[in-house]
PDB file of C-alpha atoms and ligand atoms in Angstrom:
ATOM      1  CA  MET A   1     152.047  -6.381  11.126  1.00  0.00           C
ATOM      2  CA  ASN A   2     149.616  -9.175  12.130  1.00  0.00           C
ATOM      3  CA  LEU A   3     151.239 -10.974  14.998  1.00  0.00           C
ATOM      4  CA  GLY A   4     149.492 -14.116  14.377  1.00  0.00           C
ATOM      5  CA  ILE A   5     148.376 -14.680  17.985  1.00  0.00           C
ATOM      6  CA  GLY A   6     144.685 -13.778  17.908  1.00  0.00           C
ATOM      7  CA  GLY A   7     142.671 -16.288  19.817  1.00  0.00           C
ATOM      8  CA  LYS A   8     145.415 -17.573  22.044  1.00  0.00           C
ATOM      9  CA  TRP A   9     145.142 -17.314  25.841  1.00  0.00           C
ATOM     10  CA  ALA A  10     147.629 -15.311  28.050  1.00  0.00           C
ATOM     11  CA  LEU A  11     148.077 -15.040  31.731  1.00  0.00           C
ATOM     12  CA  VAL A  12     149.429 -11.688  32.535  1.00  0.00           C
ATOM     13  CA  CYS A  13     150.357 -11.411  36.212  1.00  0.00           C
ATOM     14  CA  ALA A  14     150.212  -8.150  38.211  1.00  0.00           C
ATOM     15  CA  ALA A  15     148.502  -6.269  35.569  1.00  0.00           C
ATOM     16  CA  SER A  16     145.850  -3.758  37.044  1.00  0.00           C
ATOM     17  CA  LYS A  17     148.361  -1.020  36.572  1.00  0.00           C
ATOM     18  CA  GLY A  18     151.721  -0.183  35.157  1.00  0.00           C
ATOM     19  CA  LEU A  19     153.782  -2.413  32.906  1.00  0.00           C
ATOM     20  CA  GLY A  20     151.530  -5.466  33.285  1.00  0.00           C
ATOM     21  CA  LYS A  21     148.495  -3.489  32.230  1.00  0.00           C
ATOM     22  CA  GLY A  22     150.530  -2.314  29.302  1.00  0.00           C
ATOM     23  CA  CYS A  23     151.349  -5.873  28.266  1.00  0.00           C
ATOM     24  CA  ALA A  24     147.729  -6.989  28.685  1.00  0.00           C
ATOM     25  CA  ALA A  25     146.272  -4.157  26.598  1.00  0.00           C
ATOM     26  CA  ALA A  26     148.776  -4.817  23.624  1.00  0.00           C
ATOM     27  CA  LEU A  27     147.808  -8.426  23.688  1.00  0.00           C
ATOM     28  CA  VAL A  28     144.077  -7.812  23.835  1.00  0.00           C
ATOM     29  CA  LYS A  29     144.504  -5.467  20.756  1.00  0.00           C
ATOM     30  CA  GLU A  30     146.046  -8.454  18.950  1.00  0.00           C
ATOM     31  CA  GLY A  31     142.882 -10.439  19.763  1.00  0.00           C
ATOM     32  CA  VAL A  32     144.515 -12.383  22.584  1.00  0.00           C
ATOM     33  CA  ASN A  33     142.217 -13.586  25.391  1.00  0.00           C
ATOM     34  CA  VAL A  34     143.717 -12.684  28.752  1.00  0.00           C
ATOM     35  CA  VAL A  35     143.470 -13.461  32.474  1.00  0.00           C
ATOM     36  CA  VAL A  36     144.798 -10.540  34.550  1.00  0.00           C
ATOM     37  CA  THR A  37     145.659 -10.583  38.126  1.00  0.00           C
ATOM     38  CA  ALA A  38     146.375  -8.161  40.881  1.00  0.00           C
ATOM     39  CA  ARG A  39     145.795  -8.128  44.676  1.00  0.00           C
ATOM     40  CA  GLY A  40     143.359  -5.117  44.773  1.00  0.00           C
ATOM     41  CA  ALA A  41     140.031  -6.280  43.261  1.00  0.00           C
ATOM     42  CA  GLU A  42     138.527  -2.763  42.563  1.00  0.00           C
ATOM     43  CA  ALA A  43     141.490  -1.505  40.411  1.00  0.00           C
ATOM     44  CA  LEU A  44     141.642  -4.803  38.693  1.00  0.00           C
ATOM     45  CA  GLU A  45     137.857  -4.948  37.732  1.00  0.00           C
ATOM     46  CA  ALA A  46     138.291  -1.396  36.279  1.00  0.00           C
ATOM     47  CA  THR A  47     141.298  -2.462  34.338  1.00  0.00           C
ATOM     48  CA  ALA A  48     139.387  -5.471  32.952  1.00  0.00           C
ATOM     49  CA  ALA A  49     136.559  -3.194  31.914  1.00  0.00           C
ATOM     50  CA  GLU A  50     139.163  -1.089  30.028  1.00  0.00           C
ATOM     51  CA  LEU A  51     140.645  -4.083  28.426  1.00  0.00           C
ATOM     52  CA  ARG A  52     137.376  -5.437  27.275  1.00  0.00           C
ATOM     53  CA  ALA A  53     136.655  -2.137  25.530  1.00  0.00           C
ATOM     54  CA  LEU A  54     139.720  -2.545  23.459  1.00  0.00           C
ATOM     55  CA  GLY A  55     138.369  -5.395  21.239  1.00  0.00           C
ATOM     56  CA  SER A  56     136.501  -8.545  21.169  1.00  0.00           C
ATOM     57  CA  ALA A  57     138.967 -10.714  23.211  1.00  0.00           C
ATOM     58  CA  GLU A  58     137.800 -12.456  26.366  1.00  0.00           C
ATOM     59  CA  VAL A  59     139.102 -10.706  29.469  1.00  0.00           C
ATOM     60  CA  ARG A  60     139.080 -12.551  32.906  1.00  0.00           C
ATOM     61  CA  ALA A  61     140.105 -10.799  36.128  1.00  0.00           C
ATOM     62  CA  VAL A  62     141.412 -12.898  39.051  1.00  0.00           C
ATOM     63  CA  ALA A  63     142.049 -11.006  42.314  1.00  0.00           C
ATOM     64  CA  GLY A  64     144.885 -12.412  44.448  1.00  0.00           C
ATOM     65  CA  ASP A  65     148.485 -12.404  45.403  1.00  0.00           C
ATOM     66  CA  ILE A  66     150.584 -14.047  42.627  1.00  0.00           C
ATOM     67  CA  THR A  67     153.448 -14.683  44.967  1.00  0.00           C
ATOM     68  CA  THR A  68     151.254 -17.218  46.916  1.00  0.00           C
ATOM     69  CA  ALA A  69     150.384 -20.843  45.965  1.00  0.00           C
ATOM     70  CA  GLU A  70     146.670 -19.912  46.175  1.00  0.00           C
ATOM     71  CA  GLY A  71     147.077 -16.918  44.061  1.00  0.00           C
ATOM     72  CA  ARG A  72     148.942 -18.774  41.342  1.00  0.00           C
ATOM     73  CA  ALA A  73     146.344 -21.708  41.365  1.00  0.00           C
ATOM     74  CA  ALA A  74     143.410 -19.321  41.057  1.00  0.00           C
ATOM     75  CA  ALA A  75     145.069 -17.519  38.181  1.00  0.00           C
ATOM     76  CA  LEU A  76     145.958 -20.754  36.359  1.00  0.00           C
ATOM     77  CA  ALA A  77     142.452 -22.245  36.933  1.00  0.00           C
ATOM     78  CA  ALA A  78     140.943 -19.207  35.155  1.00  0.00           C
ATOM     79  CA  CYS A  79     142.930 -19.721  32.069  1.00  0.00           C
ATOM     80  CA  PRO A  80     141.710 -22.439  29.763  1.00  0.00           C
ATOM     81  CA  GLN A  81     145.286 -23.013  28.559  1.00  0.00           C
ATOM     82  CA  VAL A  82     148.286 -20.746  28.986  1.00  0.00           C
ATOM     83  CA  ASP A  83     149.778 -20.013  25.533  1.00  0.00           C
ATOM     84  CA  ILE A  84     151.358 -16.847  26.603  1.00  0.00           C
ATOM     85  CA  LEU A  85     152.727 -16.289  30.218  1.00  0.00           C
ATOM     86  CA  VAL A  86     153.794 -12.725  31.297  1.00  0.00           C
ATOM     87  CA  ASN A  87     155.394 -13.017  34.612  1.00  0.00           C
ATOM     88  CA  ASN A  88     155.283  -9.828  36.752  1.00  0.00           C
ATOM     89  CA  ALA A  89     154.967  -8.853  40.506  1.00  0.00           C
ATOM     90  CA  GLY A  90     155.714  -5.879  42.506  1.00  0.00           C
ATOM     91  CA  GLY A  91     159.411  -5.218  43.009  1.00  0.00           C
ATOM     92  CA  PRO A  92     161.172  -5.489  46.473  1.00  0.00           C
ATOM     93  CA  PRO A  93     161.757  -2.370  48.509  1.00  0.00           C
ATOM     94  CA  PRO A  94     165.013  -0.464  48.298  1.00  0.00           C
ATOM     95  CA  GLY A  95     167.340  -0.365  51.359  1.00  0.00           C
ATOM     96  CA  ASP A  96     170.734  -1.309  52.789  1.00  0.00           C
ATOM     97  CA  PHE A  97     171.651  -4.939  52.723  1.00  0.00           C
ATOM     98  CA  ARG A  98     172.725  -4.780  56.406  1.00  0.00           C
ATOM     99  CA  ASP A  99     169.096  -4.408  57.283  1.00  0.00           C
ATOM    100  CA  TRP A 100     167.835  -7.346  55.200  1.00  0.00           C
ATOM    101  CA  ASP A 101     167.428 -10.569  57.163  1.00  0.00           C
ATOM    102  CA  ARG A 102     166.597 -14.045  55.795  1.00  0.00           C
ATOM    103  CA  GLU A 103     162.866 -13.288  55.853  1.00  0.00           C
ATOM    104  CA  ALA A 104     163.343 -10.215  53.576  1.00  0.00           C
ATOM    105  CA  TRP A 105     165.407 -12.179  51.160  1.00  0.00           C
ATOM    106  CA  ILE A 106     162.976 -15.059  51.069  1.00  0.00           C
ATOM    107  CA  LYS A 107     160.273 -12.533  50.343  1.00  0.00           C
ATOM    108  CA  ALA A 108     162.088 -11.040  47.364  1.00  0.00           C
ATOM    109  CA  LEU A 109     163.096 -14.493  46.074  1.00  0.00           C
ATOM    110  CA  ASP A 110     159.467 -15.675  46.324  1.00  0.00           C
ATOM    111  CA  ALA A 111     158.149 -12.727  44.499  1.00  0.00           C
ATOM    112  CA  ASN A 112     160.811 -12.102  41.731  1.00  0.00           C
ATOM    113  CA  MET A 113     162.385 -15.415  41.097  1.00  0.00           C
ATOM    114  CA  LEU A 114     160.427 -18.528  42.500  1.00  0.00           C
ATOM    115  CA  THR A 115     156.791 -17.198  41.580  1.00  0.00           C
ATOM    116  CA  PRO A 116     157.863 -16.868  37.764  1.00  0.00           C
ATOM    117  CA  ILE A 117     159.677 -20.343  37.864  1.00  0.00           C
ATOM    118  CA  GLU A 118     156.621 -21.926  39.562  1.00  0.00           C
ATOM    119  CA  LEU A 119     154.295 -20.498  36.921  1.00  0.00           C
ATOM    120  CA  ILE A 120     156.666 -21.638  34.163  1.00  0.00           C
ATOM    121  CA  ARG A 121     156.888 -25.236  35.676  1.00  0.00           C
ATOM    122  CA  SER A 122     153.024 -25.303  35.670  1.00  0.00           C
ATOM    123  CA  THR A 123     152.763 -24.357  32.034  1.00  0.00           C
ATOM    124  CA  VAL A 124     155.669 -24.879  29.852  1.00  0.00           C
ATOM    125  CA  ASP A 125     155.411 -28.510  29.087  1.00  0.00           C
ATOM    126  CA  ALA A 126     151.821 -28.102  27.781  1.00  0.00           C
ATOM    127  CA  MET A 127     153.109 -25.268  25.599  1.00  0.00           C
ATOM    128  CA  ALA A 128     155.719 -27.521  24.245  1.00  0.00           C
ATOM    129  CA  ALA A 129     153.162 -30.266  23.612  1.00  0.00           C
ATOM    130  CA  ARG A 130     151.062 -27.754  21.627  1.00  0.00           C
ATOM    131  CA  GLY A 131     153.999 -26.406  19.698  1.00  0.00           C
ATOM    132  CA  TYR A 132     153.709 -22.926  20.616  1.00  0.00           C
ATOM    133  CA  GLY A 133     154.456 -21.019  23.891  1.00  0.00           C
ATOM    134  CA  ARG A 134     155.741 -17.635  24.875  1.00  0.00           C
ATOM    135  CA  VAL A 135     157.157 -16.628  28.349  1.00  0.00           C
ATOM    136  CA  VAL A 136     158.038 -12.928  28.936  1.00  0.00           C
ATOM    137  CA  ASN A 137     159.531 -12.325  32.411  1.00  0.00           C
ATOM    138  CA  ILE A 138     159.307  -8.595  33.282  1.00  0.00           C
ATOM    139  CA  THR A 139     162.447  -8.083  35.296  1.00  0.00           C
ATOM    140  CA  SER A 140     164.514  -4.819  35.400  1.00  0.00           C
ATOM    141  CA  GLY A 141     167.249  -2.939  33.813  1.00  0.00           C
ATOM    142  CA  ALA A 142     168.941  -3.419  37.107  1.00  0.00           C
ATOM    143  CA  VAL A 143     169.625  -7.130  35.844  1.00  0.00           C
ATOM    144  CA  LYS A 144     172.275  -5.623  33.466  1.00  0.00           C
ATOM    145  CA  ALA A 145     173.285  -2.539  35.604  1.00  0.00           C
ATOM    146  CA  PRO A 146     172.599  -3.228  39.256  1.00  0.00           C
ATOM    147  CA  ILE A 147     171.529  -0.394  41.457  1.00  0.00           C
ATOM    148  CA  ASP A 148     173.142  -0.462  44.918  1.00  0.00           C
ATOM    149  CA  VAL A 149     170.009   0.227  46.986  1.00  0.00           C
ATOM    150  CA  LEU A 150     167.848  -2.292  44.947  1.00  0.00           C
ATOM    151  CA  GLY A 151     170.015  -5.241  46.222  1.00  0.00           C
ATOM    152  CA  LEU A 152     167.002  -7.471  46.916  1.00  0.00           C
ATOM    153  CA  SER A 153     165.850  -6.863  43.165  1.00  0.00           C
ATOM    154  CA  ASN A 154     169.230  -7.283  41.818  1.00  0.00           C
ATOM    155  CA  GLY A 155     169.745 -10.652  43.547  1.00  0.00           C
ATOM    156  CA  ALA A 156     166.369 -12.193  43.028  1.00  0.00           C
ATOM    157  CA  ARG A 157     166.050 -11.061  39.316  1.00  0.00           C
ATOM    158  CA  SER A 158     169.606 -12.071  38.539  1.00  0.00           C
ATOM    159  CA  GLY A 159     168.716 -15.711  39.993  1.00  0.00           C
ATOM    160  CA  LEU A 160     165.668 -15.825  37.698  1.00  0.00           C
ATOM    161  CA  THR A 161     167.770 -14.585  34.700  1.00  0.00           C
ATOM    162  CA  GLY A 162     170.452 -17.163  35.289  1.00  0.00           C
ATOM    163  CA  PHE A 163     167.958 -20.055  35.547  1.00  0.00           C
ATOM    164  CA  ILE A 164     166.052 -18.861  32.443  1.00  0.00           C
ATOM    165  CA  ALA A 165     169.298 -18.820  30.333  1.00  0.00           C
ATOM    166  CA  GLY A 166     169.541 -22.524  30.843  1.00  0.00           C
ATOM    167  CA  LEU A 167     165.827 -23.398  30.614  1.00  0.00           C
ATOM    168  CA  ALA A 168     165.287 -21.435  27.313  1.00  0.00           C
ATOM    169  CA  ARG A 169     167.946 -23.396  25.654  1.00  0.00           C
ATOM    170  CA  SER A 170     166.775 -26.807  26.822  1.00  0.00           C
ATOM    171  CA  ALA A 171     164.633 -29.105  24.723  1.00  0.00           C
ATOM    172  CA  ILE A 172     161.638 -26.859  24.861  1.00  0.00           C
ATOM    173  CA  ALA A 173     163.471 -24.522  22.393  1.00  0.00           C
ATOM    174  CA  ALA A 174     162.892 -27.014  19.553  1.00  0.00           C
ATOM    175  CA  ARG A 175     159.188 -27.331  20.384  1.00  0.00           C
ATOM    176  CA  GLY A 176     158.092 -23.712  19.742  1.00  0.00           C
ATOM    177  CA  VAL A 177     158.440 -22.230  23.172  1.00  0.00           C
ATOM    178  CA  THR A 178     160.528 -19.135  23.809  1.00  0.00           C
ATOM    179  CA  ILE A 179     161.414 -17.506  27.079  1.00  0.00           C
ATOM    180  CA  ASN A 180     162.732 -14.009  27.259  1.00  0.00           C
ATOM    181  CA  GLY A 181     163.337 -11.236  29.806  1.00  0.00           C
ATOM    182  CA  LEU A 182     161.943  -7.875  29.132  1.00  0.00           C
ATOM    183  CA  LEU A 183     163.961  -5.345  31.184  1.00  0.00           C
ATOM    184  CA  PRO A 184     162.393  -2.013  31.893  1.00  0.00           C
ATOM    185  CA  GLY A 185     164.507   1.123  32.479  1.00  0.00           C
ATOM    186  CA  ALA A 186     162.518   4.098  33.766  1.00  0.00           C
ATOM    187  CA  PHE A 187     158.785   3.732  32.923  1.00  0.00           C
ATOM    188  CA  ASP A 188     156.101   6.308  33.985  1.00  0.00           C
ATOM    189  CA  THR A 189     154.174   4.096  36.370  1.00  0.00           C
ATOM    190  CA  ASP A 190     152.960   4.359  40.034  1.00  0.00           C
ATOM    191  CA  ARG A 191     156.101   2.406  41.035  1.00  0.00           C
ATOM    192  CA  LEU A 192     158.399   4.999  39.432  1.00  0.00           C
ATOM    193  CA  ARG A 193     156.384   7.877  41.110  1.00  0.00           C
ATOM    194  CA  VAL A 194     156.609   6.396  44.504  1.00  0.00           C
ATOM    195  CA  THR A 195     160.404   5.828  44.107  1.00  0.00           C
ATOM    196  CA  PHE A 196     160.832   9.489  43.307  1.00  0.00           C
ATOM    197  CA  ALA A 197     158.708  10.611  46.140  1.00  0.00           C
ATOM    198  CA  ALA A 198     160.862   8.526  48.494  1.00  0.00           C
ATOM    199  CA  GLY A 199     164.037   9.908  47.005  1.00  0.00           C
ATOM    200  CA  ALA A 200     162.809  13.460  47.358  1.00  0.00           C
ATOM    201  CA  LYS A 201     161.817  12.889  51.025  1.00  0.00           C
ATOM    202  CA  LYS A 202     165.100  11.178  51.774  1.00  0.00           C
ATOM    203  CA  SER A 203     167.340  13.824  50.088  1.00  0.00           C
ATOM    204  CA  GLY A 204     165.225  16.950  51.076  1.00  0.00           C
ATOM    205  CA  ARG A 205     165.093  17.894  47.554  1.00  0.00           C
ATOM    206  CA  ASP A 206     161.881  18.975  45.704  1.00  0.00           C
ATOM    207  CA  LEU A 207     160.083  16.354  43.736  1.00  0.00           C
ATOM    208  CA  GLU A 208     160.425  18.062  40.314  1.00  0.00           C
ATOM    209  CA  SER A 209     164.315  18.261  40.655  1.00  0.00           C
ATOM    210  CA  VAL A 210     164.507  14.637  41.499  1.00  0.00           C
ATOM    211  CA  VAL A 211     162.391  13.731  38.535  1.00  0.00           C
ATOM    212  CA  ASN A 212     164.313  15.894  36.226  1.00  0.00           C
ATOM    213  CA  ALA A 213     167.766  14.688  37.431  1.00  0.00           C
ATOM    214  CA  ARG A 214     166.576  11.179  36.469  1.00  0.00           C
ATOM    215  CA  ARG A 215     164.993  12.226  33.185  1.00  0.00           C
ATOM    216  CA  VAL A 216     168.082  14.001  31.846  1.00  0.00           C
ATOM    217  CA  GLY A 217     170.319  11.057  32.463  1.00  0.00           C
ATOM    218  CA  ILE A 218     168.249   9.084  29.962  1.00  0.00           C
ATOM    219  CA  PRO A 219     169.562   9.749  26.340  1.00  0.00           C
ATOM    220  CA  ALA A 220     165.900   9.805  25.239  1.00  0.00           C
ATOM    221  CA  GLN A 221     165.304  12.574  27.779  1.00  0.00           C
ATOM    222  CA  ARG A 222     162.020  10.993  28.863  1.00  0.00           C
ATOM    223  CA  PHE A 223     160.308   8.178  30.667  1.00  0.00           C
ATOM    224  CA  GLY A 224     158.915   5.251  28.793  1.00  0.00           C
ATOM    225  CA  SER A 225     155.146   4.728  28.386  1.00  0.00           C
ATOM    226  CA  ILE A 226     153.341   1.456  29.329  1.00  0.00           C
ATOM    227  CA  GLU A 227     152.080   1.431  25.636  1.00  0.00           C
ATOM    228  CA  GLU A 228     155.745   1.254  24.442  1.00  0.00           C
ATOM    229  CA  PHE A 229     156.445  -1.489  26.851  1.00  0.00           C
ATOM    230  CA  GLY A 230     153.326  -3.452  25.921  1.00  0.00           C
ATOM    231  CA  ALA A 231     154.030  -3.258  22.255  1.00  0.00           C
ATOM    232  CA  VAL A 232     157.498  -4.868  22.627  1.00  0.00           C
ATOM    233  CA  CYS A 233     156.065  -7.608  24.892  1.00  0.00           C
ATOM    234  CA  ALA A 234     153.346  -8.391  22.245  1.00  0.00           C
ATOM    235  CA  PHE A 235     155.938  -8.591  19.596  1.00  0.00           C
ATOM    236  CA  MET A 236     158.061 -11.032  21.771  1.00  0.00           C
ATOM    237  CA  CYS A 237     154.821 -13.137  21.906  1.00  0.00           C
ATOM    238  CA  SER A 238     154.311 -13.043  18.179  1.00  0.00           C
ATOM    239  CA  LEU A 239     154.787 -15.857  15.626  1.00  0.00           C
ATOM    240  CA  GLN A 240     157.447 -13.649  14.010  1.00  0.00           C
ATOM    241  CA  ALA A 241     159.478 -13.752  17.283  1.00  0.00           C
ATOM    242  CA  GLY A 242     159.763 -17.547  17.235  1.00  0.00           C
ATOM    243  CA  TYR A 243     163.543 -17.451  16.888  1.00  0.00           C
ATOM    244  CA  LEU A 244     164.011 -14.984  19.819  1.00  0.00           C
ATOM    245  CA  THR A 245     164.773 -17.063  22.950  1.00  0.00           C
ATOM    246  CA  GLY A 246     167.031 -16.822  26.054  1.00  0.00           C
ATOM    247  CA  GLN A 247     167.366 -13.020  25.514  1.00  0.00           C
ATOM    248  CA  ASN A 248     167.182 -10.089  27.822  1.00  0.00           C
ATOM    249  CA  VAL A 249     165.647  -7.253  26.110  1.00  0.00           C
ATOM    250  CA  LEU A 250     166.466  -3.951  27.601  1.00  0.00           C
ATOM    251  CA  LEU A 251     163.973  -1.092  27.005  1.00  0.00           C
ATOM    252  CA  ASP A 252     165.389   1.996  28.632  1.00  0.00           C
ATOM    253  CA  GLY A 253     165.682   4.949  26.153  1.00  0.00           C
ATOM    254  CA  GLY A 254     169.414   4.224  25.844  1.00  0.00           C
ATOM    255  CA  ALA A 255     170.227   4.605  29.674  1.00  0.00           C
ATOM    256  CA  TYR A 256     172.385   1.525  29.703  1.00  0.00           C
ATOM    257  CA  PRO A 257     175.806   2.866  28.571  1.00  0.00           C
ATOM    258  CA  GLY A 258     177.341  -0.456  27.208  1.00  0.00           C
ATOM    259  CA  ALA A 259     177.632  -1.522  23.524  1.00  0.00           C
ATOM    260  CA  TYR A 260     176.514  -5.093  24.444  1.00  0.00           C
TER     261      TYR A 260
HETATM  262  P1  LIG B   1     153.021  -0.441  39.455  1.00  0.00           P
HETATM  263  O1  LIG B   1     152.743   0.649  38.482  1.00  0.00           O
HETATM  264  O2  LIG B   1     153.129  -0.223  40.823  1.00  0.00           O
HETATM  265  O3  LIG B   1     152.126  -1.684  39.132  1.00  0.00           O
HETATM  266  C1  LIG B   1     152.232  -2.940  39.774  1.00  0.00           C
HETATM  267  C2  LIG B   1     151.086  -3.921  39.448  1.00  0.00           C
HETATM  268  O4  LIG B   1     151.382  -5.170  39.912  1.00  0.00           O
HETATM  269  C3  LIG B   1     149.674  -3.482  40.062  1.00  0.00           C
HETATM  270  O5  LIG B   1     148.762  -3.799  39.197  1.00  0.00           O
HETATM  271  C4  LIG B   1     149.745  -4.300  41.340  1.00  0.00           C
HETATM  272  O6  LIG B   1     148.520  -4.351  41.896  1.00  0.00           O
HETATM  273  C5  LIG B   1     150.344  -5.569  40.921  1.00  0.00           C
HETATM  274  N1  LIG B   1     150.862  -6.362  41.857  1.00  0.00           N
HETATM  275  C6  LIG B   1     152.018  -6.008  42.754  1.00  0.00           C
HETATM  276  N2  LIG B   1     152.264  -7.026  43.597  1.00  0.00           N
HETATM  277  C7  LIG B   1     151.404  -8.143  43.147  1.00  0.00           C
HETATM  278  C8  LIG B   1     151.310  -9.369  43.841  1.00  0.00           C
HETATM  279  N3  LIG B   1     152.099  -9.810  44.772  1.00  0.00           N
HETATM  280  N4  LIG B   1     150.398 -10.221  43.267  1.00  0.00           N
HETATM  281  C9  LIG B   1     149.633  -9.720  42.174  1.00  0.00           C
HETATM  282  N5  LIG B   1     149.694  -8.535  41.683  1.00  0.00           N
HETATM  283  C10 LIG B   1     150.598  -7.688  42.163  1.00  0.00           C
HETATM  284  O7  LIG B   1     154.536  -1.209  38.915  1.00  0.00           O
HETATM  285  P2  LIG B   1     155.275  -1.250  37.637  1.00  0.00           P
HETATM  286  O8  LIG B   1     156.101   0.026  37.507  1.00  0.00           O
HETATM  287  O9  LIG B   1     154.406  -1.553  36.436  1.00  0.00           O
HETATM  288  O10 LIG B   1     156.371  -2.377  37.883  1.00  0.00           O
HETATM  289  C11 LIG B   1     156.132  -3.664  37.481  1.00  0.00           C
HETATM  290  C12 LIG B   1     157.455  -4.507  37.808  1.00  0.00           C
HETATM  291  O11 LIG B   1     158.502  -3.895  36.983  1.00  0.00           O
HETATM  292  C13 LIG B   1     157.934  -4.388  39.236  1.00  0.00           C
HETATM  293  O12 LIG B   1     158.514  -5.525  39.635  1.00  0.00           O
HETATM  294  C14 LIG B   1     158.967  -3.209  39.226  1.00  0.00           C
HETATM  295  O13 LIG B   1     159.956  -3.292  40.217  1.00  0.00           O
HETATM  296  C15 LIG B   1     159.614  -3.477  37.892  1.00  0.00           C
HETATM  297  N6  LIG B   1     160.250  -2.392  37.397  1.00  0.00           N
HETATM  298  C16 LIG B   1     159.522  -1.192  37.079  1.00  0.00           C
HETATM  299  C17 LIG B   1     160.257  -0.133  36.428  1.00  0.00           C
HETATM  300  C18 LIG B   1     159.589   1.151  36.141  1.00  0.00           C
HETATM  301  O14 LIG B   1     160.299   2.094  35.745  1.00  0.00           O
HETATM  302  N7  LIG B   1     158.275   1.306  36.308  1.00  0.00           N
HETATM  303  C19 LIG B   1     161.790  -0.148  36.283  1.00  0.00           C
HETATM  304  C20 LIG B   1     162.323  -1.369  36.559  1.00  0.00           C
HETATM  305  C21 LIG B   1     161.562  -2.441  37.108  1.00  0.00           C
HETATM  306  P3  LIG B   1     148.088  -4.661  43.412  1.00  0.00           P
HETATM  307  O15 LIG B   1     148.997  -3.699  44.149  1.00  0.00           O
HETATM  308  O16 LIG B   1     146.597  -4.339  43.544  1.00  0.00           O
HETATM  309  O17 LIG B   1     148.429  -6.170  43.568  1.00  0.00           O
END
């Protein structure tokens, strides 16, 4: 299927590794020019080189913290026009809500709610004026099925999801702009590996049994790949997906047990 987005420009945030990288790669394969960001310049440059090797699309790498005003300004400045915005950033740490003070909450809200909103604010009206725009917010399966130790993530991402539900259905919907959430279940990334290692350490169990316990709880009996994640993201950015907006697309190998 030709997704019809070759030549467009995408800003893919937090994309030197993991899910963001998977999204950037899938878009580049469709001929989309991309600006990719991450804090660590070395890994980002290596990823940019990999992306350039995938096709003829232009790939620009901007090192910086996307949760800061400076990081966002630099990323936006590098993108001639943002037709596609993939919002992503590191997730907040797990813990007990009794230990989270106001500062911890503000940090989580900044990263996982206010940063995507700021980037949407900077780009969405120009998308509407051009008659095409796609925003994909990488959130988490925890938006639909909250996980107790990930309270900072549950709270911040739910705030974003509620806000988007209104914005996606505003006047921009009639002007070619769609905004959707893409909700990862368990994907084989550094983030997941770090979570497993912390879980093993805390429980005193060996790493393999922690990984297996999680794996067998997923109907697909495996973790997702970043390529699978990127492919769905690219489709959500396609011309064919123009009628898909205000939705939260769960990609979790069947782990969420509900019918709706
Ligand atoms: P990952 O493999 O650790 O990759 C995170 C990427 O984001 C890296 O490129 C990292 O590079 C970049 N990054 C992190 N914080 C950033 C910041 N402030 N500014 C710019 N770049 C930043 O993580 P992932 O698994 O792809 O997860 C991506 C998001 O999905 C996270 O919010 C995570 O909580 C969420 N999620 C993941 C899963 C899963 O199974 N993997 C499940 C549910 C939700 P630098 O460190 O160099 O900045």
